[in-house]
Structure formats: C-alpha cells, structure tokens
CHARMM-style PDB file with segment names, atoms N, HN, CA, C and O in Angstrom:
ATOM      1  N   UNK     1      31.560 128.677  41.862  1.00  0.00      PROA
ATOM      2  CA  UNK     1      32.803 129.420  42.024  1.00  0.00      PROA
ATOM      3  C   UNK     1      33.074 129.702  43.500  1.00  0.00      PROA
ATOM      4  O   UNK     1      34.217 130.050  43.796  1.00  0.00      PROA
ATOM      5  N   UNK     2      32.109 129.587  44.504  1.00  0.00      PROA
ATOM      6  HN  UNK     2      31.180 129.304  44.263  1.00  0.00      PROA
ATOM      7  CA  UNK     2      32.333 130.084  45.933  1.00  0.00      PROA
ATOM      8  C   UNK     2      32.860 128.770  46.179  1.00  0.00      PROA
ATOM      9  O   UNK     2      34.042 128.690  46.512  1.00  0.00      PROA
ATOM     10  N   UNK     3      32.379 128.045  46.102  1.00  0.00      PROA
ATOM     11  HN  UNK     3      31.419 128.110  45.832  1.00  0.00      PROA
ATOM     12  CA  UNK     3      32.562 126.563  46.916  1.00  0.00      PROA
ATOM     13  C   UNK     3      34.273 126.415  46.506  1.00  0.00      PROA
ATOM     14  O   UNK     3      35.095 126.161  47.387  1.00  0.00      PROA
ATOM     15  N   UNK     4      34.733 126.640  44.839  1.00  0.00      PROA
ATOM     16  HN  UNK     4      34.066 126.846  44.124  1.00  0.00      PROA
ATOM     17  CA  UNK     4      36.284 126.548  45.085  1.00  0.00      PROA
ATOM     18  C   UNK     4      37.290 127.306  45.535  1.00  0.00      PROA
ATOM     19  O   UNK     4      38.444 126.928  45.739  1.00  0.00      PROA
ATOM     20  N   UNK     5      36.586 129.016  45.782  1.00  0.00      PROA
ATOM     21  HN  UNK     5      35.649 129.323  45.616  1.00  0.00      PROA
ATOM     22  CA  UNK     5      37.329 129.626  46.407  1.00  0.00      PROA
ATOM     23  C   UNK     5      37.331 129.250  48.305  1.00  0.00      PROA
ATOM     24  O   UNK     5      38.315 129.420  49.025  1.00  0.00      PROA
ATOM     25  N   UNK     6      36.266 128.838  48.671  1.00  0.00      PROA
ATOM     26  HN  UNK     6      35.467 128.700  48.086  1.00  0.00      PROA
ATOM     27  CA  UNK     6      36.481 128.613  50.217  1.00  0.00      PROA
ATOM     28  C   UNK     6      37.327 127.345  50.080  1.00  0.00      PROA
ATOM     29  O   UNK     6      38.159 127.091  50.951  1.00  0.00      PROA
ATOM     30  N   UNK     7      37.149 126.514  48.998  1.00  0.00      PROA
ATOM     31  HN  UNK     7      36.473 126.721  48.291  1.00  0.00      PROA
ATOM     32  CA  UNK     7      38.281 125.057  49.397  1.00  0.00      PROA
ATOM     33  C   UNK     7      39.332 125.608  49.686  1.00  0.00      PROA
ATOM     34  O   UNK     7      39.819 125.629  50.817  1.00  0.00      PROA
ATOM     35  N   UNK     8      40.134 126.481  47.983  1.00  0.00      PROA
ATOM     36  HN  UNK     8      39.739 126.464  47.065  1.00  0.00      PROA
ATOM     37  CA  UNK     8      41.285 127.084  48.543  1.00  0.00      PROA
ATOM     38  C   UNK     8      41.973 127.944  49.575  1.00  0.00      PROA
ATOM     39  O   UNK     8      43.162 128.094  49.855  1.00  0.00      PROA
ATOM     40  N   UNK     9      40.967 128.412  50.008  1.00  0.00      PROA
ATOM     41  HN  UNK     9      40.001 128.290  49.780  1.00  0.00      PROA
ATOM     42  CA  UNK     9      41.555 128.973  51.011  1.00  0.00      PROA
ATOM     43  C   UNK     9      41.274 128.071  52.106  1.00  0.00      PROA
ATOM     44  O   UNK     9      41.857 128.524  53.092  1.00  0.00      PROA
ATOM     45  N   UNK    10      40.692 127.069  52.383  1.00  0.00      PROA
ATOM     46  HN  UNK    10      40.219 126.701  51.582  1.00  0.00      PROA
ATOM     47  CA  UNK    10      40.955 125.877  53.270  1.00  0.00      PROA
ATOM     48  C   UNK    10      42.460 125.308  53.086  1.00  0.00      PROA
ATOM     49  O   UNK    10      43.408 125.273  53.870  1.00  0.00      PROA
ATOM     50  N   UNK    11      42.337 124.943  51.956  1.00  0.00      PROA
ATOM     51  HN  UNK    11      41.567 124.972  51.318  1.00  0.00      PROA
ATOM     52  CA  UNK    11      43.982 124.336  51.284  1.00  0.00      PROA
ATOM     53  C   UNK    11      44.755 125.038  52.188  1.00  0.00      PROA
ATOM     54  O   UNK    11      45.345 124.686  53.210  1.00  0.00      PROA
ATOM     55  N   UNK    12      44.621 126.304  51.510  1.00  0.00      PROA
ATOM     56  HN  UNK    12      44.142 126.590  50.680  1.00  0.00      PROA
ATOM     57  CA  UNK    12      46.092 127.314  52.329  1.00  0.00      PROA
ATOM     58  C   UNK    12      46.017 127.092  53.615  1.00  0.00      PROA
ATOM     59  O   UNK    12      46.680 126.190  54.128  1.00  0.00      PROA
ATOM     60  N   UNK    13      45.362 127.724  54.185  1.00  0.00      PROA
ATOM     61  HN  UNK    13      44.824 128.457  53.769  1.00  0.00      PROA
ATOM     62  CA  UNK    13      45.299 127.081  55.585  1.00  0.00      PROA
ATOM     63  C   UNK    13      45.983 125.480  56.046  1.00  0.00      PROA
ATOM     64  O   UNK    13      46.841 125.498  56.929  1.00  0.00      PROA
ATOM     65  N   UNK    14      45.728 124.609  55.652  1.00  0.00      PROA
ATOM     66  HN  UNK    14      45.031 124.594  54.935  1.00  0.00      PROA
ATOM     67  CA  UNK    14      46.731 123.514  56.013  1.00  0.00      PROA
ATOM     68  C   UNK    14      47.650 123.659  55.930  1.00  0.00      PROA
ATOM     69  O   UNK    14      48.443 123.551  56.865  1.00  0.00      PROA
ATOM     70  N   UNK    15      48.118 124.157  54.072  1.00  0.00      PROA
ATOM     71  HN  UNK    15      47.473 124.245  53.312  1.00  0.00      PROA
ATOM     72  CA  UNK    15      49.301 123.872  53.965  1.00  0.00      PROA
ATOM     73  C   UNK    15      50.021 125.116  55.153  1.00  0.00      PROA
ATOM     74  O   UNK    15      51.004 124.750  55.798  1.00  0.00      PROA
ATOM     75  N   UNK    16      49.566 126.293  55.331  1.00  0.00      PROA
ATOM     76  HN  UNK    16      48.768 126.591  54.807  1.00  0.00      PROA
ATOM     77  CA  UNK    16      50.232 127.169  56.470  1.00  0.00      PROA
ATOM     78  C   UNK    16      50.454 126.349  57.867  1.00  0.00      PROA
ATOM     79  O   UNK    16      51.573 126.371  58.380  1.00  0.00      PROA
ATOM     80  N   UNK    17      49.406 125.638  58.468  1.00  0.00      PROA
ATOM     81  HN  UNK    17      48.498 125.620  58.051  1.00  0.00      PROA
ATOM     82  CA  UNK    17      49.866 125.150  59.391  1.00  0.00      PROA
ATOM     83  C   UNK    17      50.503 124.140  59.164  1.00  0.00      PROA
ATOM     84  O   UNK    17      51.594 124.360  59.688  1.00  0.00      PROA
ATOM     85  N   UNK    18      50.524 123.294  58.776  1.00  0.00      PROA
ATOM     86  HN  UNK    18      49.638 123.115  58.350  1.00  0.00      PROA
ATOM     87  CA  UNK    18      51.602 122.341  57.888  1.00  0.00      PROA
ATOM     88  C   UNK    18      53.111 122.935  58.339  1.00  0.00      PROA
ATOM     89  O   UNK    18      53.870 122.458  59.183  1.00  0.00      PROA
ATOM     90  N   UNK    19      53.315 124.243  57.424  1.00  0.00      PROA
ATOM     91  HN  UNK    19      52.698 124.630  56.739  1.00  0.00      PROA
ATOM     92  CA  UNK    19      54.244 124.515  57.647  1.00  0.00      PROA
ATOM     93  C   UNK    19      55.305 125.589  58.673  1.00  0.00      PROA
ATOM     94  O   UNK    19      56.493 125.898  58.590  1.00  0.00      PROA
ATOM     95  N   UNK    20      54.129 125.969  59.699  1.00  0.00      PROA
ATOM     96  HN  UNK    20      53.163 125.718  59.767  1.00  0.00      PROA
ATOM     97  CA  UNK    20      54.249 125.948  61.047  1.00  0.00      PROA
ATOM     98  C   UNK    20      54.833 124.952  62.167  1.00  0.00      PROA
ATOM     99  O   UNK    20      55.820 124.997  62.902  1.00  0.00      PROA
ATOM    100  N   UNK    21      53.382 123.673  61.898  1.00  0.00      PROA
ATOM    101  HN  UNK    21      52.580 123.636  61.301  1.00  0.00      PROA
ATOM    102  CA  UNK    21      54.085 122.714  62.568  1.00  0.00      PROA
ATOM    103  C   UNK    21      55.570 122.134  62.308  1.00  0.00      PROA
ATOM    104  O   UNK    21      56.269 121.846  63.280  1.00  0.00      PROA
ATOM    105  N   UNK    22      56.024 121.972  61.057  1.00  0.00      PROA
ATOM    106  HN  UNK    22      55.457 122.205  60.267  1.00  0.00      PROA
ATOM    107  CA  UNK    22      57.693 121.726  60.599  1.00  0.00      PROA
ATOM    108  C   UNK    22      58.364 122.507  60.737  1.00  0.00      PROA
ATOM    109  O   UNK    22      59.481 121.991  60.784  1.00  0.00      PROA
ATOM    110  N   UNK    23      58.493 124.351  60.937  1.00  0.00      PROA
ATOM    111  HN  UNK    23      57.586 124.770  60.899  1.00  0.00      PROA
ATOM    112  CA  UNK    23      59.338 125.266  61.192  1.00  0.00      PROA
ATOM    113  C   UNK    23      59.515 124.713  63.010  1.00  0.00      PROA
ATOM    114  O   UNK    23      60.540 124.576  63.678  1.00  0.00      PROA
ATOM    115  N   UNK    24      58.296 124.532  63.321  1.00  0.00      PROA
ATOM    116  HN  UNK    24      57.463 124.643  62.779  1.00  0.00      PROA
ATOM    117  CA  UNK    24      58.012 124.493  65.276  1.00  0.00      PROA
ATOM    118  C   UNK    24      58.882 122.825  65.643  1.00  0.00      PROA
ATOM    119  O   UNK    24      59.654 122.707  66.595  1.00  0.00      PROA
ATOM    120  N   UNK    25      58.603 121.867  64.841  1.00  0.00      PROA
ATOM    121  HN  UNK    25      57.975 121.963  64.068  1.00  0.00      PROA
ATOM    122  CA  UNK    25      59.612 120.674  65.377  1.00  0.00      PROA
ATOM    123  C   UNK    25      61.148 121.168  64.853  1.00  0.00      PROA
ATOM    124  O   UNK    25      62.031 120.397  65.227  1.00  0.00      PROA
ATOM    125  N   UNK    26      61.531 122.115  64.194  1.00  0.00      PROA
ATOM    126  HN  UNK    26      60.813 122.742  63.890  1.00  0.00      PROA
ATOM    127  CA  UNK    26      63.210 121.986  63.558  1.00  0.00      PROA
ATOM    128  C   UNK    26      63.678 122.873  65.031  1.00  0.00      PROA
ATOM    129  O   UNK    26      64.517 122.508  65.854  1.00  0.00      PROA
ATOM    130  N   UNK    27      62.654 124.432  65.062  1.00  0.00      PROA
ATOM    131  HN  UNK    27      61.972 124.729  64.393  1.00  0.00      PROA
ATOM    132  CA  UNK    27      63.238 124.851  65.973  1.00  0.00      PROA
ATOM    133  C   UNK    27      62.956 123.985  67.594  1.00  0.00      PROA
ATOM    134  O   UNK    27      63.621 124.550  68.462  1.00  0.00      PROA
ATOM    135  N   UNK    28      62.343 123.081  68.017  1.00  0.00      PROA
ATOM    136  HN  UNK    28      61.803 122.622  67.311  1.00  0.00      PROA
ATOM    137  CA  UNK    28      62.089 122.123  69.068  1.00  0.00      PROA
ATOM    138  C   UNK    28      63.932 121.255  69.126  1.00  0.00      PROA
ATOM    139  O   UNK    28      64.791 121.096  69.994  1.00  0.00      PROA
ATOM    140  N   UNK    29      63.760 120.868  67.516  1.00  0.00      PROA
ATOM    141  HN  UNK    29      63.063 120.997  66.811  1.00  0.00      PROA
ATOM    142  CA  UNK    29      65.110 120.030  67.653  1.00  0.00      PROA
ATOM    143  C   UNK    29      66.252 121.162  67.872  1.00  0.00      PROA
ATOM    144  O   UNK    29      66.289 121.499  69.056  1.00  0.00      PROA
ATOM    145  N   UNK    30      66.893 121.625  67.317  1.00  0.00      PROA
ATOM    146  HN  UNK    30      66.862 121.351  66.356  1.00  0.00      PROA
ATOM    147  CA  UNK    30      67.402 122.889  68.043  1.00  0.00      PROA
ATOM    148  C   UNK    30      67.563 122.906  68.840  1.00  0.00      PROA
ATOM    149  O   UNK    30      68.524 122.196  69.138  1.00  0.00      PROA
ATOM    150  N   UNK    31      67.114 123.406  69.629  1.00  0.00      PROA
ATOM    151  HN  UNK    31      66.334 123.983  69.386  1.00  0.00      PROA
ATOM    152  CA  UNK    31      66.734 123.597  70.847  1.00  0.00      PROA
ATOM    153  C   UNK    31      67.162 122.362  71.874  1.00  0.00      PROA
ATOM    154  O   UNK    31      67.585 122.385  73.029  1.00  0.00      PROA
ATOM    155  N   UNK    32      66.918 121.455  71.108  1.00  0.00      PROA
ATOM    156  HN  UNK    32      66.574 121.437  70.170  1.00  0.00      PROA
ATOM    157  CA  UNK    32      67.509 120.253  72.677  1.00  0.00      PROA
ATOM    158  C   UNK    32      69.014 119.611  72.019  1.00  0.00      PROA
ATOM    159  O   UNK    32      69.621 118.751  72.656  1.00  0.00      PROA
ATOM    160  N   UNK    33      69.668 120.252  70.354  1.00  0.00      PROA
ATOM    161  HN  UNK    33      69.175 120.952  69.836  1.00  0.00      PROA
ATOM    162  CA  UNK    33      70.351 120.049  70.217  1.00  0.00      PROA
ATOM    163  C   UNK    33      71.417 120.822  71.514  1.00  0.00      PROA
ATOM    164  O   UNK    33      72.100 120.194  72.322  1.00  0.00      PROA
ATOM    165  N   UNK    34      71.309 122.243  71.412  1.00  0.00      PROA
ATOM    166  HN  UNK    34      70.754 122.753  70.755  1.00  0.00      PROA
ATOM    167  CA  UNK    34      71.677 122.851  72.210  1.00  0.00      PROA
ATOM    168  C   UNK    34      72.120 122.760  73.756  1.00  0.00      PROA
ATOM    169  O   UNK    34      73.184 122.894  74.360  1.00  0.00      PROA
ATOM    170  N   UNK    35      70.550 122.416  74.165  1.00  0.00      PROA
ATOM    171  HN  UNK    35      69.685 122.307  73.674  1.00  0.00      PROA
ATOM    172  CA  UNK    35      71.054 121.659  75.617  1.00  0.00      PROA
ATOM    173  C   UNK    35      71.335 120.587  75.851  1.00  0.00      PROA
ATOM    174  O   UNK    35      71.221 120.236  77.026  1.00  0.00      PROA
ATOM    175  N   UNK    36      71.808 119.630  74.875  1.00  0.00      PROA
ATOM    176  HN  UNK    36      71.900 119.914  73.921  1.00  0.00      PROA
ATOM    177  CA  UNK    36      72.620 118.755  75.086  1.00  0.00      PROA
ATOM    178  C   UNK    36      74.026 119.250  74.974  1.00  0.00      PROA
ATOM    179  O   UNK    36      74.723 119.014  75.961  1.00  0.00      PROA
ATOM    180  N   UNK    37      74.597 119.893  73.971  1.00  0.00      PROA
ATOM    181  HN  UNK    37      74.030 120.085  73.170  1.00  0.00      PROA
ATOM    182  CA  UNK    37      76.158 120.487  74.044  1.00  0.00      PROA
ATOM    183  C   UNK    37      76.088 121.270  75.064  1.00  0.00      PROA
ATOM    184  O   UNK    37      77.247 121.578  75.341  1.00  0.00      PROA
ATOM    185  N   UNK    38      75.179 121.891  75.960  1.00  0.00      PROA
ATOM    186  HN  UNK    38      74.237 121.641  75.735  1.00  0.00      PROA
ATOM    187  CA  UNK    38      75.279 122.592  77.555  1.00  0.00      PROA
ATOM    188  C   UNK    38      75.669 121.081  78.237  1.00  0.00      PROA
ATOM    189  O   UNK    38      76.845 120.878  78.540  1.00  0.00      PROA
ATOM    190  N   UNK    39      74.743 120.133  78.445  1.00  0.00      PROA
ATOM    191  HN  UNK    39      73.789 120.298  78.198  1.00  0.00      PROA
ATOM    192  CA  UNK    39      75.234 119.336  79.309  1.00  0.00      PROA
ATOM    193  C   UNK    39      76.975 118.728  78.937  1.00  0.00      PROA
ATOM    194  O   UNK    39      77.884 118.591  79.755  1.00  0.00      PROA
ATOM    195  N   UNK    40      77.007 118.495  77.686  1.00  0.00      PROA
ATOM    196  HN  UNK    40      76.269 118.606  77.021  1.00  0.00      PROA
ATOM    197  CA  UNK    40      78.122 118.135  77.734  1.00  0.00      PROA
ATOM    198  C   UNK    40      79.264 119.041  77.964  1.00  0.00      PROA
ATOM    199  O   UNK    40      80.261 118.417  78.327  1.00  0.00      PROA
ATOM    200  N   UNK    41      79.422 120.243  77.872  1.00  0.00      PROA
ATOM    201  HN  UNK    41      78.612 120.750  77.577  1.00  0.00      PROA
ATOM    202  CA  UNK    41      80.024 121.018  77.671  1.00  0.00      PROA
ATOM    203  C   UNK    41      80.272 121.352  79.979  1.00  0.00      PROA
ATOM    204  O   UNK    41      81.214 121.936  80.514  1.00  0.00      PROA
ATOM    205  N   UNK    42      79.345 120.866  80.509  1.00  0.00      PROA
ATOM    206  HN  UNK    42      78.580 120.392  80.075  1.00  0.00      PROA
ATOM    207  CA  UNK    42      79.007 120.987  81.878  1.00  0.00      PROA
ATOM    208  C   UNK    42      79.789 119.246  82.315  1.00  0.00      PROA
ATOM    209  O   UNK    42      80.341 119.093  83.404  1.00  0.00      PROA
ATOM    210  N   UNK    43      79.707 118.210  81.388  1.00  0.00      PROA
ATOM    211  HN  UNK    43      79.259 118.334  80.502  1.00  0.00      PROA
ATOM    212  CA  UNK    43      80.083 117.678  82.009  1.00  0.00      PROA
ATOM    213  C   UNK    43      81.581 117.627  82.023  1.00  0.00      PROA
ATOM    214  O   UNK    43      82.143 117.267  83.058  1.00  0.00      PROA
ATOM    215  N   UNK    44      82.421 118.027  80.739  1.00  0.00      PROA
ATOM    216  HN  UNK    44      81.965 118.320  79.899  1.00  0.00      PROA
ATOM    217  CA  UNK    44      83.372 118.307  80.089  1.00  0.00      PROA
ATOM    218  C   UNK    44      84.291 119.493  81.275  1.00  0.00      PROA
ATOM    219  O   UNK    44      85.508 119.474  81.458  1.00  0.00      PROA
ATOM    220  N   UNK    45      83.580 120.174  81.754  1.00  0.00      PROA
ATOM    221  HN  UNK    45      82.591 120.190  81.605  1.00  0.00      PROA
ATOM    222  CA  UNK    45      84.350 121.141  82.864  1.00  0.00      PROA
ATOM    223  C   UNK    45      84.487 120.258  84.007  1.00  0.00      PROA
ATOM    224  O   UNK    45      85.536 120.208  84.649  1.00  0.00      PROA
ATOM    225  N   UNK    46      83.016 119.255  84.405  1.00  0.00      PROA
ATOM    226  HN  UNK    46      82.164 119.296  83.884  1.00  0.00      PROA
ATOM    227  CA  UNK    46      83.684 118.613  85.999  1.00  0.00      PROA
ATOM    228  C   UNK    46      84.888 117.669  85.590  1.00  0.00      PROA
ATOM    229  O   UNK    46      85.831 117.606  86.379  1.00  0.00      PROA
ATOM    230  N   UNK    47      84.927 117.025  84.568  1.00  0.00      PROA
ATOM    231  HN  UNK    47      84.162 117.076  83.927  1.00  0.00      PROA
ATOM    232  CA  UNK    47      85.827 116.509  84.346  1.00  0.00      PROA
ATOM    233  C   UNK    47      87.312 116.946  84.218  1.00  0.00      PROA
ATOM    234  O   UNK    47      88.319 116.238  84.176  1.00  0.00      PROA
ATOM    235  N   UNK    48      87.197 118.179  84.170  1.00  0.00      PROA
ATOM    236  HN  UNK    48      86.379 118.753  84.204  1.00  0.00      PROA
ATOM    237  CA  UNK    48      88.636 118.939  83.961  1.00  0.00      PROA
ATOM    238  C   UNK    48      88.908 119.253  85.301  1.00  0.00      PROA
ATOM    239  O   UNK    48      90.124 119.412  85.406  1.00  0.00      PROA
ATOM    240  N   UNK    49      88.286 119.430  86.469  1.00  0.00      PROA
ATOM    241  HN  UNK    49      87.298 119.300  86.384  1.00  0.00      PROA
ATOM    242  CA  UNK    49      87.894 119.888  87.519  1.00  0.00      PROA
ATOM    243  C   UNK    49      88.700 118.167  88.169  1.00  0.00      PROA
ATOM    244  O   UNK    49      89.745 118.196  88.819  1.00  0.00      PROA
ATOM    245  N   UNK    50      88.238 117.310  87.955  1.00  0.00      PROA
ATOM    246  HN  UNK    50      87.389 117.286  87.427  1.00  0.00      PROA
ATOM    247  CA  UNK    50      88.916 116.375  88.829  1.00  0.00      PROA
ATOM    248  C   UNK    50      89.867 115.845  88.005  1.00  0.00      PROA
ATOM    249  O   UNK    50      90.487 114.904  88.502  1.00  0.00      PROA
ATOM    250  N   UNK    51      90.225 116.223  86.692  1.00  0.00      PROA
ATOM    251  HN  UNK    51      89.721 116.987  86.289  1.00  0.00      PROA
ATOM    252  CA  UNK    51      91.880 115.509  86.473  1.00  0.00      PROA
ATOM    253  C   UNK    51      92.472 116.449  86.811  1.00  0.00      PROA
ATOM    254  O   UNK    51      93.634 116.074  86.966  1.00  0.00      PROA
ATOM    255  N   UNK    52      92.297 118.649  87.278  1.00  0.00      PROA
ATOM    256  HN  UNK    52      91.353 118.954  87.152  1.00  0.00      PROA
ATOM    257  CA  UNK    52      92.830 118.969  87.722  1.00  0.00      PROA
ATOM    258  C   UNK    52      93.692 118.488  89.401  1.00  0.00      PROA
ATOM    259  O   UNK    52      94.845 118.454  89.830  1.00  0.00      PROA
ATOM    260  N   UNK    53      92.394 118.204  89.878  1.00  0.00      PROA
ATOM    261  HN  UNK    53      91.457 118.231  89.530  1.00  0.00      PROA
ATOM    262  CA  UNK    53      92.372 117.813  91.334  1.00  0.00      PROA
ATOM    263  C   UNK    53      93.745 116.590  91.997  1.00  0.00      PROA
ATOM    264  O   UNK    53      94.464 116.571  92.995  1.00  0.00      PROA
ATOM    265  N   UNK    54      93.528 115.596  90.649  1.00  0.00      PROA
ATOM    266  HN  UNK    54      92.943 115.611  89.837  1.00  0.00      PROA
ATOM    267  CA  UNK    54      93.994 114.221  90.726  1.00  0.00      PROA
ATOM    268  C   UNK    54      95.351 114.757  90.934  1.00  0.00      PROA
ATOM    269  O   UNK    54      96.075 114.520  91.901  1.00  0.00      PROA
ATOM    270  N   UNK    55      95.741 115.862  89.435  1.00  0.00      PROA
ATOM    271  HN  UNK    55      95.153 116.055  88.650  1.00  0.00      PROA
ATOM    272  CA  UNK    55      97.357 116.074  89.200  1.00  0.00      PROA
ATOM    273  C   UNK    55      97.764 117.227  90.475  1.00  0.00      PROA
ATOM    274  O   UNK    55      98.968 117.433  90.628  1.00  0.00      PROA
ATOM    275  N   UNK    56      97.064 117.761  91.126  1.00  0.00      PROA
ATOM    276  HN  UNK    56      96.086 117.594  91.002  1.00  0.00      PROA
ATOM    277  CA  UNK    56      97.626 118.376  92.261  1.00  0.00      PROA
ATOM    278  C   UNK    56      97.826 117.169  93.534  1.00  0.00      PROA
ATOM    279  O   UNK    56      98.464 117.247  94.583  1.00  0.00      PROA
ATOM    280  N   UNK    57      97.134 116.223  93.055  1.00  0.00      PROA
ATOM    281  HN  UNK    57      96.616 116.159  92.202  1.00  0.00      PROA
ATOM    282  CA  UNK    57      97.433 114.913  94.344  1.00  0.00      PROA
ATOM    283  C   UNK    57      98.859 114.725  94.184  1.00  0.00      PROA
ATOM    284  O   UNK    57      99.800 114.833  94.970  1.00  0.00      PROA
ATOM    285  N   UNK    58      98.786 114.461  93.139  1.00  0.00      PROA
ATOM    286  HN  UNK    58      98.022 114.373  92.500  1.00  0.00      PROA
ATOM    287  CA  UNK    58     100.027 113.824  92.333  1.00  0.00      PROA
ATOM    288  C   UNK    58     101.414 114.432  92.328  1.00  0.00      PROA
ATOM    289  O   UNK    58     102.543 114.089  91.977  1.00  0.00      PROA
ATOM    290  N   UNK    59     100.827 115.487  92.875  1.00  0.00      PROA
ATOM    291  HN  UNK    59      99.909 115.765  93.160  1.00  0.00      PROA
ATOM    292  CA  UNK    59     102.368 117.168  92.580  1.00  0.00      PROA
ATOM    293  C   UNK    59     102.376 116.925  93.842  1.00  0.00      PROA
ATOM    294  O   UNK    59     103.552 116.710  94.136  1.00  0.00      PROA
ATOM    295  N   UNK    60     101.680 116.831  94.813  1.00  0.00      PROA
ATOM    296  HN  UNK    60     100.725 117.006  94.574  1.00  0.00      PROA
ATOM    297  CA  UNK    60     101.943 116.659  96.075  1.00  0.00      PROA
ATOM    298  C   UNK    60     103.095 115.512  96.599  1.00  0.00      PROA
ATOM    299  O   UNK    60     104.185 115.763  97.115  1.00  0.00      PROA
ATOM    300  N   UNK    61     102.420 113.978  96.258  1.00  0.00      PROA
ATOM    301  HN  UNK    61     101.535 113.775  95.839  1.00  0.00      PROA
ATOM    302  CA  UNK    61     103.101 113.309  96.500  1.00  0.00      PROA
ATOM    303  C   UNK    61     104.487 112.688  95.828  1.00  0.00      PROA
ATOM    304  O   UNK    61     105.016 111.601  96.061  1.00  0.00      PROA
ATOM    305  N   UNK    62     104.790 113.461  95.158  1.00  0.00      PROA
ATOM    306  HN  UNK    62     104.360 114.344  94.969  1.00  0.00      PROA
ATOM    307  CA  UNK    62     106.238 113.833  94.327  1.00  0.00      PROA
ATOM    308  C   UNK    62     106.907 114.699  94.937  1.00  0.00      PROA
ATOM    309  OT1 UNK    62     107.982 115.085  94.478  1.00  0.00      PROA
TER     310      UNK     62
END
C-alpha cells in the first residue's frame, strides 16, 4: 500500500508540472503576441508620421 501511495503522489506531481509547464508556454505566447501588436502598432504611427510629412510637402507645393 506505501509503494502505491508514493507512485501517486509521484503521478500528481507530473501531472502538476505538466500543467505548469502549458499554463507557462500560453502565457510565453501571450506575451510575444503582445509585443508584436506594440511593434506594429509602433510601426503603424511612423508610418502616419511620414504620410503626414509627405501631405504637408504636398500643401506646400500647391
């Protein structure tokens, strides 16, 4: 009876880190989901930044 209670609680133990390690990669992905919509969201402003720029060329030479 000892020998199957230490298995199980070996068991648990995996399956806990088990399901550590899969909570720890979703929030990992997350996470670089995120700073990717920062970069884009960064590149999305320089870009507004020089079609602003362009159309003040443009107001100029009109």
């Amino acid at each position: 009876m000892g020998s199957f209670a230490s298995g199980d609680a070996i068991y648990q133990l995996l399956m806990m880190i088990l399901l550590l390690a899969i909570v720890g990669f979703i929030l990992k992905f997350i996470l670089k989901m995120i700073g990717q919509q920062k970069k884009k969201q960064q590149y999305l402003a320089r870009l507004e930044q020089k079609i602003d720029q362009l159309s003040e060329k443009v107001d100029r030479k009109m």
